[in-house]
mmCIF file of C-alpha atoms and ligand atoms in Angstrom:
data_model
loop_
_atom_site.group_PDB
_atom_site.id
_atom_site.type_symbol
_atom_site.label_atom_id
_atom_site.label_comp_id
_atom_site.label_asym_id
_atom_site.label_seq_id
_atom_site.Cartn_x
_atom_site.Cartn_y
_atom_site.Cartn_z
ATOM 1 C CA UNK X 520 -76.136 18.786 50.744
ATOM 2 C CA UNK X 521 -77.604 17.036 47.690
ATOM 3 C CA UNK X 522 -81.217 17.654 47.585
ATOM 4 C CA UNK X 523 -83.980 15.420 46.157
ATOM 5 C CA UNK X 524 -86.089 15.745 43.628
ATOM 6 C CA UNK X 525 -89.570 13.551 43.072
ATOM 7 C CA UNK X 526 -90.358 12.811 39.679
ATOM 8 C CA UNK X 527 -93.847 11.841 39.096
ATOM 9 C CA UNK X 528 -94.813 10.160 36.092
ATOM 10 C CA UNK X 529 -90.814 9.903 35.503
ATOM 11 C CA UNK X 530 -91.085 7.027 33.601
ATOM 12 C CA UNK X 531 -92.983 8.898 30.191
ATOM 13 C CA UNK X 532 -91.520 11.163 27.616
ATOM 14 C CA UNK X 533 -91.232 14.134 29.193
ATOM 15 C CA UNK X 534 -90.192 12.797 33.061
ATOM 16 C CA UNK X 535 -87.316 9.888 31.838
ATOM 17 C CA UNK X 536 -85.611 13.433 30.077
ATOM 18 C CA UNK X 537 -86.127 15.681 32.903
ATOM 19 C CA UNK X 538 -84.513 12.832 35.414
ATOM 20 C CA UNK X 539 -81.774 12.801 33.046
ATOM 21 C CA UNK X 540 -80.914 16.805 32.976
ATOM 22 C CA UNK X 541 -81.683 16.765 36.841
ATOM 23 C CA UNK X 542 -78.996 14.244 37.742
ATOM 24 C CA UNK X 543 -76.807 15.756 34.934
ATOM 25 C CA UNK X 544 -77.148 19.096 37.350
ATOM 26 C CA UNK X 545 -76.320 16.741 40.716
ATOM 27 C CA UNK X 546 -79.692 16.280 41.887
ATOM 28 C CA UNK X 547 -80.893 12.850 43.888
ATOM 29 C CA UNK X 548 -83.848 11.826 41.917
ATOM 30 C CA UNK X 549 -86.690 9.348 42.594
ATOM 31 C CA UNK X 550 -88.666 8.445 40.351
ATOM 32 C CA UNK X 551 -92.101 7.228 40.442
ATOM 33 C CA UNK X 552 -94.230 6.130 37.944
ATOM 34 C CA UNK X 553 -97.746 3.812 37.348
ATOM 35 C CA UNK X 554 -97.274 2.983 33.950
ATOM 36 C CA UNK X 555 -100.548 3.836 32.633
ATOM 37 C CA UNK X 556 -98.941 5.388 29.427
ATOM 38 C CA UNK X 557 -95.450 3.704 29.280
ATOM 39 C CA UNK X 558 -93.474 0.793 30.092
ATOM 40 C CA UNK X 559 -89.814 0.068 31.303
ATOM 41 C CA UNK X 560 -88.108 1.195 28.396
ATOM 42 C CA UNK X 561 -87.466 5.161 29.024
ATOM 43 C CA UNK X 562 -86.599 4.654 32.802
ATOM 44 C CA UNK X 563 -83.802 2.121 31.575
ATOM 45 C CA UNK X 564 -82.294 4.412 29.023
ATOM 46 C CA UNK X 565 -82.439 6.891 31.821
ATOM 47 C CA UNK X 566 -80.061 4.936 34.046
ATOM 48 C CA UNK X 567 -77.968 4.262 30.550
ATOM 49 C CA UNK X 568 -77.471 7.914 29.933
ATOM 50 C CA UNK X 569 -76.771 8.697 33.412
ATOM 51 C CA UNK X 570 -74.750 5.617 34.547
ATOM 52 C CA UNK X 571 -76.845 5.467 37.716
ATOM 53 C CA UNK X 572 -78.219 1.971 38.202
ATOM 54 C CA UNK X 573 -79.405 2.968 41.568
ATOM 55 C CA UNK X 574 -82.077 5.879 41.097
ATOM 56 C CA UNK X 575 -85.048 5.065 43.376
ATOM 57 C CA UNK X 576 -88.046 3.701 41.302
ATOM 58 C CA UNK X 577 -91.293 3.486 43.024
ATOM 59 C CA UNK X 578 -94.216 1.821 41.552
ATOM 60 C CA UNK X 579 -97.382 3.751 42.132
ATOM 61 C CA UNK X 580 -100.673 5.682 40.986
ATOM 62 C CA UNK X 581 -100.799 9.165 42.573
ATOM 63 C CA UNK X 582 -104.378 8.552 42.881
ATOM 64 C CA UNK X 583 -104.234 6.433 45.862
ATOM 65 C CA UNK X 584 -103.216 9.161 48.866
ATOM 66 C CA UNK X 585 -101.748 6.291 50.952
ATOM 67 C CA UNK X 586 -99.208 5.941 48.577
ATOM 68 C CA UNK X 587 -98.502 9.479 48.110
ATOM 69 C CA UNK X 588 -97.957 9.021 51.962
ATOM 70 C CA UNK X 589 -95.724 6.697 52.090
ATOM 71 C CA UNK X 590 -93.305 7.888 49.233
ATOM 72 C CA UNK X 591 -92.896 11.886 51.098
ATOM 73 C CA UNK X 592 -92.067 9.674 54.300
ATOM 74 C CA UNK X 593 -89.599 7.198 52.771
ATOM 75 C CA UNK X 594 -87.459 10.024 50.899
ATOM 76 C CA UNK X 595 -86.378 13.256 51.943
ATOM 77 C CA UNK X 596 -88.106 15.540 49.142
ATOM 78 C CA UNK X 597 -86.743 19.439 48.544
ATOM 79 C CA UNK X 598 -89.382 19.599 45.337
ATOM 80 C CA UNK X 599 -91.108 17.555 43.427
ATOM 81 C CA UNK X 600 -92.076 17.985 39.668
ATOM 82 C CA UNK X 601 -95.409 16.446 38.925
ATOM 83 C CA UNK X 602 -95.708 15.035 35.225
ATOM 84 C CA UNK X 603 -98.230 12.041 35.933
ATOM 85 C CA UNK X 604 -101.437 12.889 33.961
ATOM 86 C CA UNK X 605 -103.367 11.813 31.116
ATOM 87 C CA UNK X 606 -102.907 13.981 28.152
ATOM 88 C CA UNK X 607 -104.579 13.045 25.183
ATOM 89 C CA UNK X 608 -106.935 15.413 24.115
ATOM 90 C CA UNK X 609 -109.605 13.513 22.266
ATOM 91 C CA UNK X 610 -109.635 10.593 24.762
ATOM 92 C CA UNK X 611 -110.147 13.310 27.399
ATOM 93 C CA UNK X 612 -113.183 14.137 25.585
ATOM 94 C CA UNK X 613 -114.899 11.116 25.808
ATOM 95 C CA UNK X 614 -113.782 10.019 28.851
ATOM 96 C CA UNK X 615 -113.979 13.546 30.870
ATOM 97 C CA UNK X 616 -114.522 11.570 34.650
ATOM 98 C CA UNK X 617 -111.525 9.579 33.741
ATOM 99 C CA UNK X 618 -109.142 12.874 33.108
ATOM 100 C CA UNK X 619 -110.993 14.661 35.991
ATOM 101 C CA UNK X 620 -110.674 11.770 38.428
ATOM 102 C CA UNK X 621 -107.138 11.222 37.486
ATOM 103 C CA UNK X 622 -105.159 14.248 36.744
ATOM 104 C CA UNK X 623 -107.077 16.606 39.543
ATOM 105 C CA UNK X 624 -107.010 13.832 42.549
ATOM 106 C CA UNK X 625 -103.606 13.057 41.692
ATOM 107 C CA UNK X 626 -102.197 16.842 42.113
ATOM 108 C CA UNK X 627 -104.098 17.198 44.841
ATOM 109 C CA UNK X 628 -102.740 13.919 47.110
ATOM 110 C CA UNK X 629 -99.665 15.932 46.361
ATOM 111 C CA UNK X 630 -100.575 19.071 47.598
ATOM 112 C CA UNK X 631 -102.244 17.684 50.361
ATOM 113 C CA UNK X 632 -99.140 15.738 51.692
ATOM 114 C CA UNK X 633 -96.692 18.541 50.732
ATOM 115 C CA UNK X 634 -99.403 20.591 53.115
ATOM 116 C CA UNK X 635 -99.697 17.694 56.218
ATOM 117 C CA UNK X 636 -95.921 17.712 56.158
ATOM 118 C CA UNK X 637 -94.901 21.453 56.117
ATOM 119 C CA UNK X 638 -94.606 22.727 52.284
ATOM 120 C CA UNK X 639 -92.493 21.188 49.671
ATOM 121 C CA UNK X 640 -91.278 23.161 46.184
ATOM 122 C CA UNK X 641 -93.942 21.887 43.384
ATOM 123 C CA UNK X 642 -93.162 22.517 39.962
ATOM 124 C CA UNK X 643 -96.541 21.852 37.367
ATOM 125 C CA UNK X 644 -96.378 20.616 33.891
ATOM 126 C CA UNK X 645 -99.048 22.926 32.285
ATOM 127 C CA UNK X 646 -99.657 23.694 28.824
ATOM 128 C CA UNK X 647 -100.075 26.164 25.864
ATOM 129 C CA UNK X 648 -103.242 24.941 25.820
ATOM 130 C CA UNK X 649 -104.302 26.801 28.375
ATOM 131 C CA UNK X 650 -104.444 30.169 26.058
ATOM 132 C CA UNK X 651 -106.837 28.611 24.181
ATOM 133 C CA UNK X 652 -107.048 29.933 20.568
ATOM 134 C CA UNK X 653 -105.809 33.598 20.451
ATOM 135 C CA UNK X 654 -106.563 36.035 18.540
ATOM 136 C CA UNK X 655 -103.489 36.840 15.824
ATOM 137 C CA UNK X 656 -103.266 40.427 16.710
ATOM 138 C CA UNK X 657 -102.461 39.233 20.453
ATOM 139 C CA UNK X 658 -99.619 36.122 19.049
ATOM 140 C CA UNK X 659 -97.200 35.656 20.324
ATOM 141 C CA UNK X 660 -98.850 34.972 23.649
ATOM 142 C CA UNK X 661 -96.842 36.181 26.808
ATOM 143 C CA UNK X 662 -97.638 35.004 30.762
ATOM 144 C CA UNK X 663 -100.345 37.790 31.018
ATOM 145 C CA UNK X 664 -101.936 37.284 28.060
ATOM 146 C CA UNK X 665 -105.525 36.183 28.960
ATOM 147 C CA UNK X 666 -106.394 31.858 29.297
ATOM 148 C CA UNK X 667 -109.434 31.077 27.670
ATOM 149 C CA UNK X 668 -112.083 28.983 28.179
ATOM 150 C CA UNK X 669 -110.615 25.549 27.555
ATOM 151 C CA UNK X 670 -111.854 22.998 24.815
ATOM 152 C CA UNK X 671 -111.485 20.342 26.336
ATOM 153 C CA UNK X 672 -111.611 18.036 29.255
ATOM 154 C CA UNK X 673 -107.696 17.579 29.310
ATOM 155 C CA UNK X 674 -107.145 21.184 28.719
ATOM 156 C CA UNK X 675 -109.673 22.285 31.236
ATOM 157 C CA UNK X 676 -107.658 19.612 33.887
ATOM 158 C CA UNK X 677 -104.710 21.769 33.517
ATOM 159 C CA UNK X 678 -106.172 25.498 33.976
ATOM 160 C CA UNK X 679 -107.697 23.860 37.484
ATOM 161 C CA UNK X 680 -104.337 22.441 38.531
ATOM 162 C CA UNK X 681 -102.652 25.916 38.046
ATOM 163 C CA UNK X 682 -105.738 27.199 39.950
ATOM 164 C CA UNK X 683 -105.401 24.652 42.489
ATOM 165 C CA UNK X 684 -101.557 24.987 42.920
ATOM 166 C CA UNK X 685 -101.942 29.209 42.937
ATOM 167 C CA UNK X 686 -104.505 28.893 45.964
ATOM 168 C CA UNK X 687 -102.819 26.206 48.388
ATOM 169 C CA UNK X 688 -99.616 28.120 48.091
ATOM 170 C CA UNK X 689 -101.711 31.269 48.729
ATOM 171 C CA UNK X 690 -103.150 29.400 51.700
ATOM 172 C CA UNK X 691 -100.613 27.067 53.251
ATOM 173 C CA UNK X 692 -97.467 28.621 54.461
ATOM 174 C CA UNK X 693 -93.911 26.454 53.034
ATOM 175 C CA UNK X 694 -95.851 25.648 49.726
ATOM 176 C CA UNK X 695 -94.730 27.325 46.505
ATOM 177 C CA UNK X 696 -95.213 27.084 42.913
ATOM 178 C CA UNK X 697 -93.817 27.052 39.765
ATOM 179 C CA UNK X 698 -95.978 26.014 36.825
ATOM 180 C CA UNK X 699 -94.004 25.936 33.540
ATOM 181 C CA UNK X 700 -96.449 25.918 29.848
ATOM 182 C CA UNK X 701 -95.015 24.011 27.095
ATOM 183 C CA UNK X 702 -95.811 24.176 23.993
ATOM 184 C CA UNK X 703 -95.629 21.697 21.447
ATOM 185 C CA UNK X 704 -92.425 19.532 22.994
ATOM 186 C CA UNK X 705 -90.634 17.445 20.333
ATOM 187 C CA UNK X 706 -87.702 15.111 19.501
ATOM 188 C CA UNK X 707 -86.094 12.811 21.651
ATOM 189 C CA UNK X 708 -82.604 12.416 23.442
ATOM 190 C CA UNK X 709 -79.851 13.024 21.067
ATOM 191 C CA UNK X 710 -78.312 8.982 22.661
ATOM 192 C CA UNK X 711 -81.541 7.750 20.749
ATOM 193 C CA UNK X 712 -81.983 5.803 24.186
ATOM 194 C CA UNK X 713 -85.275 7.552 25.277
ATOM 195 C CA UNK X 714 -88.052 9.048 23.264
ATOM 196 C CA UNK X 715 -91.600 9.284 22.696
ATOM 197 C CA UNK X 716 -93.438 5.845 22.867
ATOM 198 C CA UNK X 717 -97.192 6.626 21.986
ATOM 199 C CA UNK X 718 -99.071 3.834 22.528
ATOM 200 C CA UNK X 719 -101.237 2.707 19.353
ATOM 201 C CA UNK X 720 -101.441 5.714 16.586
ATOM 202 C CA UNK X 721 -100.217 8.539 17.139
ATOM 203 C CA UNK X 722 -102.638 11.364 17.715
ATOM 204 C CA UNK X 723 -98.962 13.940 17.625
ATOM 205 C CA UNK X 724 -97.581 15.194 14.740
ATOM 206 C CA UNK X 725 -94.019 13.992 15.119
ATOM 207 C CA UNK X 726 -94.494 10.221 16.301
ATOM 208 C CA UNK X 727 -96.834 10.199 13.351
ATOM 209 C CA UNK X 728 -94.079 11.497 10.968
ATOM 210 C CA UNK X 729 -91.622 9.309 12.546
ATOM 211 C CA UNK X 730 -93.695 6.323 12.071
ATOM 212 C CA UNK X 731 -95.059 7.125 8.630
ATOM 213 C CA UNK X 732 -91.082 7.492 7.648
ATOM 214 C CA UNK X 733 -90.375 4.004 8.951
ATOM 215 C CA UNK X 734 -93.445 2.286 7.631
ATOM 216 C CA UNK X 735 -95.617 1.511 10.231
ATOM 217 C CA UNK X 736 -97.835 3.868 9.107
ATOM 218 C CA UNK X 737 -98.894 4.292 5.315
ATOM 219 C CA UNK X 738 -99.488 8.374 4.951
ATOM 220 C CA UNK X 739 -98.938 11.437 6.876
ATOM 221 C CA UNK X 740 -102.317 13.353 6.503
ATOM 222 C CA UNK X 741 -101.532 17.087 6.873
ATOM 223 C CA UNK X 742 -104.361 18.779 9.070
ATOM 224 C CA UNK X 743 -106.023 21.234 7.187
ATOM 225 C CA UNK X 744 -104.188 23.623 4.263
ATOM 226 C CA UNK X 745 -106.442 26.519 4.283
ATOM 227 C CA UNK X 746 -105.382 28.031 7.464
ATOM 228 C CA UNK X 747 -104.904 32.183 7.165
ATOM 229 C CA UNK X 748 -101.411 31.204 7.369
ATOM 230 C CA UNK X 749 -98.426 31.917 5.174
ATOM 231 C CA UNK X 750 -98.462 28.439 3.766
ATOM 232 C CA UNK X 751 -102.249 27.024 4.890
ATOM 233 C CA UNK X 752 -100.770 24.825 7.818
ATOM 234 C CA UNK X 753 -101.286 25.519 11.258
ATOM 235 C CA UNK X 754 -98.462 27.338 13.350
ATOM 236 C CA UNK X 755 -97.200 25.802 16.394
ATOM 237 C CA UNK X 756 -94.191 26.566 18.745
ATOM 238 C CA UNK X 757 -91.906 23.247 18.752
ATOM 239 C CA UNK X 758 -89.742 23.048 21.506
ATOM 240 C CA UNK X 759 -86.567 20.491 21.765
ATOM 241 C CA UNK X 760 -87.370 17.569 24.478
ATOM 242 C CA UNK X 761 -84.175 17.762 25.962
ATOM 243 C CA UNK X 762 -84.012 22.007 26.061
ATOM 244 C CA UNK X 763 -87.835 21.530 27.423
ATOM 245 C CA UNK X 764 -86.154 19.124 30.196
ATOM 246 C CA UNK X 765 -83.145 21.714 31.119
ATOM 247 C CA UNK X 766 -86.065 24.459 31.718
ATOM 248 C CA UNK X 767 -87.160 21.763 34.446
ATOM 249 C CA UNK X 768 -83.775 22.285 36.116
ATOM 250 C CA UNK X 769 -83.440 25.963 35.581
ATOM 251 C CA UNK X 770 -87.002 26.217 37.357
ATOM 252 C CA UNK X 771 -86.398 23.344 40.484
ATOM 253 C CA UNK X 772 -83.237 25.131 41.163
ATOM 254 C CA UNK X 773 -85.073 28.764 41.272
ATOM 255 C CA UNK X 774 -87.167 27.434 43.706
ATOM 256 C CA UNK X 775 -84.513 25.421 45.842
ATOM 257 C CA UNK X 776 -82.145 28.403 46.053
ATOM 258 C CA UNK X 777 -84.695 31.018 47.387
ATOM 259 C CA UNK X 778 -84.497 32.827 43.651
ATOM 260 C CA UNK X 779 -88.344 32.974 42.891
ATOM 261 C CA UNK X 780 -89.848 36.582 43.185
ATOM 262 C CA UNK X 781 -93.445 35.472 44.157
ATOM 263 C CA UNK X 782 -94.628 32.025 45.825
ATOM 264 C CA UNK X 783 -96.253 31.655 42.436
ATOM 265 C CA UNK X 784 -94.326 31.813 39.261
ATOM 266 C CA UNK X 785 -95.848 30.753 35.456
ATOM 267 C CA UNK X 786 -93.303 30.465 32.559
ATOM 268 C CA UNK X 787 -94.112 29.683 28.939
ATOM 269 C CA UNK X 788 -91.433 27.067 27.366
ATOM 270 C CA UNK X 789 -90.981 27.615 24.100
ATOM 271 C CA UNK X 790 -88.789 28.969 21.278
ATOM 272 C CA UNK X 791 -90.820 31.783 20.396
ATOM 273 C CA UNK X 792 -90.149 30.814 16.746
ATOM 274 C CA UNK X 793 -93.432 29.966 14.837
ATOM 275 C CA UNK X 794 -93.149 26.782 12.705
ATOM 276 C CA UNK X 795 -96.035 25.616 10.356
ATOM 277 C CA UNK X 796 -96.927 21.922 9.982
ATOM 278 C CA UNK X 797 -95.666 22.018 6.388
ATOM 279 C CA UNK X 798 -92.652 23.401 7.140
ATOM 280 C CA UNK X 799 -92.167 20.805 9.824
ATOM 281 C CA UNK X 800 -92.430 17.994 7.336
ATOM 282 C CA UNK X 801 -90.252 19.072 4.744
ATOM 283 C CA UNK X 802 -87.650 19.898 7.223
ATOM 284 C CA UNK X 803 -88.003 16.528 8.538
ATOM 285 C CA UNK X 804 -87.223 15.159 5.133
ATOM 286 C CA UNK X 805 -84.402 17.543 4.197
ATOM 287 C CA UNK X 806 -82.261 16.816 7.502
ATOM 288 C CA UNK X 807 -83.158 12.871 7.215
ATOM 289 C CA UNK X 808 -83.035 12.726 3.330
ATOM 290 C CA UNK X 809 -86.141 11.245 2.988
ATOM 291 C CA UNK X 810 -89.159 11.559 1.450
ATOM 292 C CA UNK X 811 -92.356 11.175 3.133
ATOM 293 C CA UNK X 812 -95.528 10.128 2.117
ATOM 294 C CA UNK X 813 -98.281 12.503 3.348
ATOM 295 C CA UNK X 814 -101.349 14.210 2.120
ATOM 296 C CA UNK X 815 -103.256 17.282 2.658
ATOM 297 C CA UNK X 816 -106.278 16.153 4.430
ATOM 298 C CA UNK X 817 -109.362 18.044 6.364
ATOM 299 C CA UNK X 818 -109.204 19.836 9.217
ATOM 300 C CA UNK X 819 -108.988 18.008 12.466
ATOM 301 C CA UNK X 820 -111.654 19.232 14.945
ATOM 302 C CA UNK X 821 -110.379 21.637 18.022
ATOM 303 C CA UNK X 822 -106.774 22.511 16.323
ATOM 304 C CA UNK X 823 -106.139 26.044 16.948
ATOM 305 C CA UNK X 824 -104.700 28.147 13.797
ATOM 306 C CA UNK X 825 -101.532 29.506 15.248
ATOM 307 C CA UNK X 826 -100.061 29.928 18.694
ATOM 308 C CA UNK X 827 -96.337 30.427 19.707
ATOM 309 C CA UNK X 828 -95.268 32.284 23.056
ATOM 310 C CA UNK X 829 -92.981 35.123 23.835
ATOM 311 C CA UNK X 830 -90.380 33.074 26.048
ATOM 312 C CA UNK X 831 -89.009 36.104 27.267
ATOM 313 C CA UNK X 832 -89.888 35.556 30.981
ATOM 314 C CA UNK X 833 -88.073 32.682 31.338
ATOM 315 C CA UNK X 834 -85.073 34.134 29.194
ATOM 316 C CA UNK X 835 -84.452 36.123 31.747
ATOM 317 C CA UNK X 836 -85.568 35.015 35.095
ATOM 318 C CA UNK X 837 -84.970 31.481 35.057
ATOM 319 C CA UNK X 838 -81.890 31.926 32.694
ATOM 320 C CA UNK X 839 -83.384 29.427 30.174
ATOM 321 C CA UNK X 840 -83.155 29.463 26.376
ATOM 322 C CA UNK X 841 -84.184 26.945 23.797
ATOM 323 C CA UNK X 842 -80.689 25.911 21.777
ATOM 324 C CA UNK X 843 -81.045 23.126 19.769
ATOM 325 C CA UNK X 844 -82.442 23.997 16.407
ATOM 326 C CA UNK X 845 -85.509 22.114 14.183
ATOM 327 C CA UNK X 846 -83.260 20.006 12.285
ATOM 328 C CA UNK X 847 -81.320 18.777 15.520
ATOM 329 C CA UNK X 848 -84.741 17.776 17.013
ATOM 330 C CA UNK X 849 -85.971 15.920 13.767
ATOM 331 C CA UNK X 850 -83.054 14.449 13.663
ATOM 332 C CA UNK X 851 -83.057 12.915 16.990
ATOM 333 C CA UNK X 852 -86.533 12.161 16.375
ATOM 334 C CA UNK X 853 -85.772 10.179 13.314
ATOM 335 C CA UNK X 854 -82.871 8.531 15.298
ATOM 336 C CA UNK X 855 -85.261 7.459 18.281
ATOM 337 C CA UNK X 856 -88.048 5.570 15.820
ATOM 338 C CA UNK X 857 -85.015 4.210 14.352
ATOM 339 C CA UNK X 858 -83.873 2.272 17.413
ATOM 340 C CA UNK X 859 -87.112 1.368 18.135
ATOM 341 C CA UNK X 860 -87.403 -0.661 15.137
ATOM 342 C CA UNK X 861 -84.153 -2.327 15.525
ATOM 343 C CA UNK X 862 -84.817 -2.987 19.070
HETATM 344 C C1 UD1 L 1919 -101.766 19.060 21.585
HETATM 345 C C2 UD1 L 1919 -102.473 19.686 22.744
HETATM 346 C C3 UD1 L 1919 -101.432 20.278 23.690
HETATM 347 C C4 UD1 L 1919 -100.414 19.227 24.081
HETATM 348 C C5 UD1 L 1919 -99.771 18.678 22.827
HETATM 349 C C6 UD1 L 1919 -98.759 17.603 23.123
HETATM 350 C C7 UD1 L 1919 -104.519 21.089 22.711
HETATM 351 C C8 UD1 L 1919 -105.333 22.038 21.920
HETATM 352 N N1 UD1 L 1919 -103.369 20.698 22.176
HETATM 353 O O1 UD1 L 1919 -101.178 20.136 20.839
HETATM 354 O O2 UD1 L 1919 -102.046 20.776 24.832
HETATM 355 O O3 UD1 L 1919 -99.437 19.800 24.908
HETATM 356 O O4 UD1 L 1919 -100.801 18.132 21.994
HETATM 357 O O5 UD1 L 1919 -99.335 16.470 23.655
HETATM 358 O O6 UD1 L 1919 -104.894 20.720 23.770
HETATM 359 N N2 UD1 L 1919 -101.121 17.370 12.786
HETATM 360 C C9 UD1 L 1919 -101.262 16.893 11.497
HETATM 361 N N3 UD1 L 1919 -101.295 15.534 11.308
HETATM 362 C C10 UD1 L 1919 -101.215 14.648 12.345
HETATM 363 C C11 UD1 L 1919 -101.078 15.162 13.664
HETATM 364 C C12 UD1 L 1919 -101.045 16.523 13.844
HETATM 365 O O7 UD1 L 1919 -101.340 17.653 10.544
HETATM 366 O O8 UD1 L 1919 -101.270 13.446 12.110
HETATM 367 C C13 UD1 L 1919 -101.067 18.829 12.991
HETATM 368 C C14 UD1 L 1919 -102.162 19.370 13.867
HETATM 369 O O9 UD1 L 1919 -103.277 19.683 13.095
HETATM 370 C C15 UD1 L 1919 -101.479 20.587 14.491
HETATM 371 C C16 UD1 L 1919 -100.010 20.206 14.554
HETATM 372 O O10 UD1 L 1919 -99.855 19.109 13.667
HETATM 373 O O11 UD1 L 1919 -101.616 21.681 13.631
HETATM 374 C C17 UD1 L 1919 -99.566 19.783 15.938
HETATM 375 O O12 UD1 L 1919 -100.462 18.795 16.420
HETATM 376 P P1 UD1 L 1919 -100.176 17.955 17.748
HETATM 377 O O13 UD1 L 1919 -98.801 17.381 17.709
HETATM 378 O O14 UD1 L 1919 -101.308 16.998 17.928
HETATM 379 O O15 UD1 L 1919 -100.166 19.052 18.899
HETATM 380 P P2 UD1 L 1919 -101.264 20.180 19.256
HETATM 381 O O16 UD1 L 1919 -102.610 19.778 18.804
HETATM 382 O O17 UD1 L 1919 -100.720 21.486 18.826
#
C-alpha cells in the first residue's frame, strides 16, 4: 500500500522540492503549510512538475495543537517530515521569543500528537549550524564530531529540536527519528518552476547573486577577504536543492521499511566538497556568462570561517550521494530568478 507522507512547511524552498522527489518515488503526500515565509507560487509548480492537481493542501500554523489534531486524524500518516520553522539567523536574534515560540511549540504539537496517537516516523530538518564554528584541524566535520554552543537564537532552536526529538523517541514507544543536517542548500529545480523566494533582501548568498545578476540589486558585497583561507573567502559546503530533496526520500524510506539501525539516526547532507564564496561567484559567472557586480566588503558578524561535512554516513547507510555539480546548481539558480522576472 501507498503510504503517506506529511509535509510541513511544504509550501517553502526546501518542502515544494522534497514533495516533488517524494511523489517522484510513489509516495501520497500532503502538504501543509501557513505561509509565513512563502506564498502560492512553489506549491503550484509542485503540482506542474508532478502532474498531480490533487495533492492535499492544508492551510495551517503548527503552532495551534488543535490543528495539528485534526490534520493526523483526517490523513493516514506513515511519517511526516517537519520543515515549518523560521530560519533567518539575524531576525532570530532580535526576535529570540518569536523563533523560540514558533519553531520549538511547533515540533512539539507534532511530537505530542505522533505520541497521543501511537508513534509516527519524524524526519527533522536540522542544520550545519549546529557544529558551530570548528576548529580546522577537526574539518571536515562528521556526525560525532562535537555541537557547540550555538550563536544564535535560530541555531540554538535547532540543537533543542534534535534534543527534543532524541528524548520522546527514547521515551515513547512507536516514535523514531531521523534528523538530517544540511549544509548550505542551493539552486533550484532544474524546470525553473520552483525555487528560492526570499522575501525582501536576501540575507543568502545565492538569492543575493541571483538578484544582483538580474538587477534588482546593485552589488554583491563579498563577506570578508581575509579569512585563513586559500583565497580569503569563507568555505562553505553547497549542496544541490533537488539532491538535498532526494536525501529526504532516501531517509523517509529508511524509516518506513524498518532499515534504520537505532530509533535515532543524524545524517549530515552535504557534498563534502569545500567551496569558497569567491569561488562561488566566479563560477556563477563562468556557467551563466555573466559578469557580476560585487565587492569585497567587511566581515559580516557570526559567519563561521570554514565548515564542510564528511557525508560519508549517509553515503552509505541511507544510499545517498550528492550528483549534480556547482555549475548545474548555478545554473538552475540563474534559470529560477530568470522566470521570476518574466513572470
Ligand atoms: C546560514 C545559517 C545556516 C542556514 C543557512 C541557510 C548559521 C551560522 N548559518 O548559513 O544555518 O542553514 O544560512 O539558510 O546559522 N555571503 C556574502 N554575501 C552575501 C551573503 C552571504 O559574502 O550577501 C557569504 C557569507 O559570509 C558566507 C557565505 O556567503 O560566508 C554563505 O552565507 P549564507 O548563504 O548566508 O549561509 P551561511 O551563513 O553559511
Amino acid at each position: 500500500m501507498k503510504k503517506t507522507v506529511l509535509v510541513s512547511g511544504g509550501a517553502g524552498f526546501i518542502g515544494s522540492h522534497v514533495t516533488v522527489e517524494l511523489i517522484g518515488a510513489g509516495y501520497d503526500v500532503v502538504v501543509a503549510d501557513n505561509f509565513s515565509n512563502c506564498d502560492l507560487t512553489c506549491f503550484e509548480g509542485v503540482k506542474t512538475i508532478t502532474g498531480r492537481k490533487d495533492i492535499p493542501f492544508v492551510e495551517m500554523d503548527f503552532c495551534d495543537k488543535t490543528a495539528v489534531r485534526k490534520l493526523f486524524a483526517d490523513h493516514a500518516i506513515d511519517a511526516v517530515i517537519h520543515f515549518a520553522a523560521y530560519k533567518a539567523v539575524g531576525e532570530s536574534v532580535s526576535e529570540p521569543l518569536m523563533y523560540y515560540q514558533n519553531n520549538l511549540v511547533s515540533f512539539m504539537n507534532v511530537l505530542e500528537v505522533a505520541r497521543e496517537r501511537g508513534g509516527c516516523n519524524v524526519l527533522f530538518s536540522s542544520s550545519a549550524t549546529v557544529y558551530g564554528e570548528p576548529s580546522p584541524d577537526r574539518l571536515p566535520v562528521t556526525e560525532q564530531s562535537e555541537r557547540q554552543p550555538a550563536t544564535s537564537p535560530y541555531g540554538n532552536t535547532k540543537q533543542i529540536s534534535e534534543d527534543v526529538l532524541r528524548d520522546c523517541v527514547k521515551a515513547y514507544p512507536g516514535i523514531k527519528g531521523i534528523a538530517l543536517r544540511y549544509f548550505n542548500p542551493i539552486g533550484a529545480h532544474p524546470s525553473a518552476l520552483i525555487g528560492e523566494l526570499p522575501r525582501g533582501v536576501p540575507n543568502n548568498l545565492v538569492p543575493f547573486i541571483t538578484q544582483t545578476a538580474s538587477g534588482k540589486r546593485a552589488c554583491l558585497s563579498i563577506f570578508g577577504n581575509d579569512y585563513p583561507t586559500p583565497d580569503g573567502t569563507c568555505l562553505r559546503d553547497y549542496i544541490d536543492i533537488v539532491d538535498l530533496a532526494k536525501a529526504h526520500v532516501c531517509a523517509v524510506a529508511r524509516m518506513l521499511d524498518g532499515k534504520m539501525k537505532q530509533e535515532y539516526e543524524i545524517f549530515n547532507i552535504g557534498t563534502g566538497r569545500p567551496l569558497s564564496v569567491y569561488e562561488l561567484v566566479t563560477a556563477f559567472e563562468k556557467v551563466n556568462k555573466l559578469k557580476l557586480n560585487y565587492k569585497f566588503a567587511p566581515r559580516r558578524a557570526g559567519d563561521v570561517t570554514a565548515i564542510w561535512c564528511d557525508p560519508t554516513l549517509a553515503n552509505e547507510e541511507l544510499g545517498w550521494k550528492a550528483e549534480r555539480t556547482v555549475e548545474e546548481t548555478l545554473e538552475a539558480a540563474w534559470k529560477w530568478e530568470k522566470h521570476l522576472i518574466e513572470k
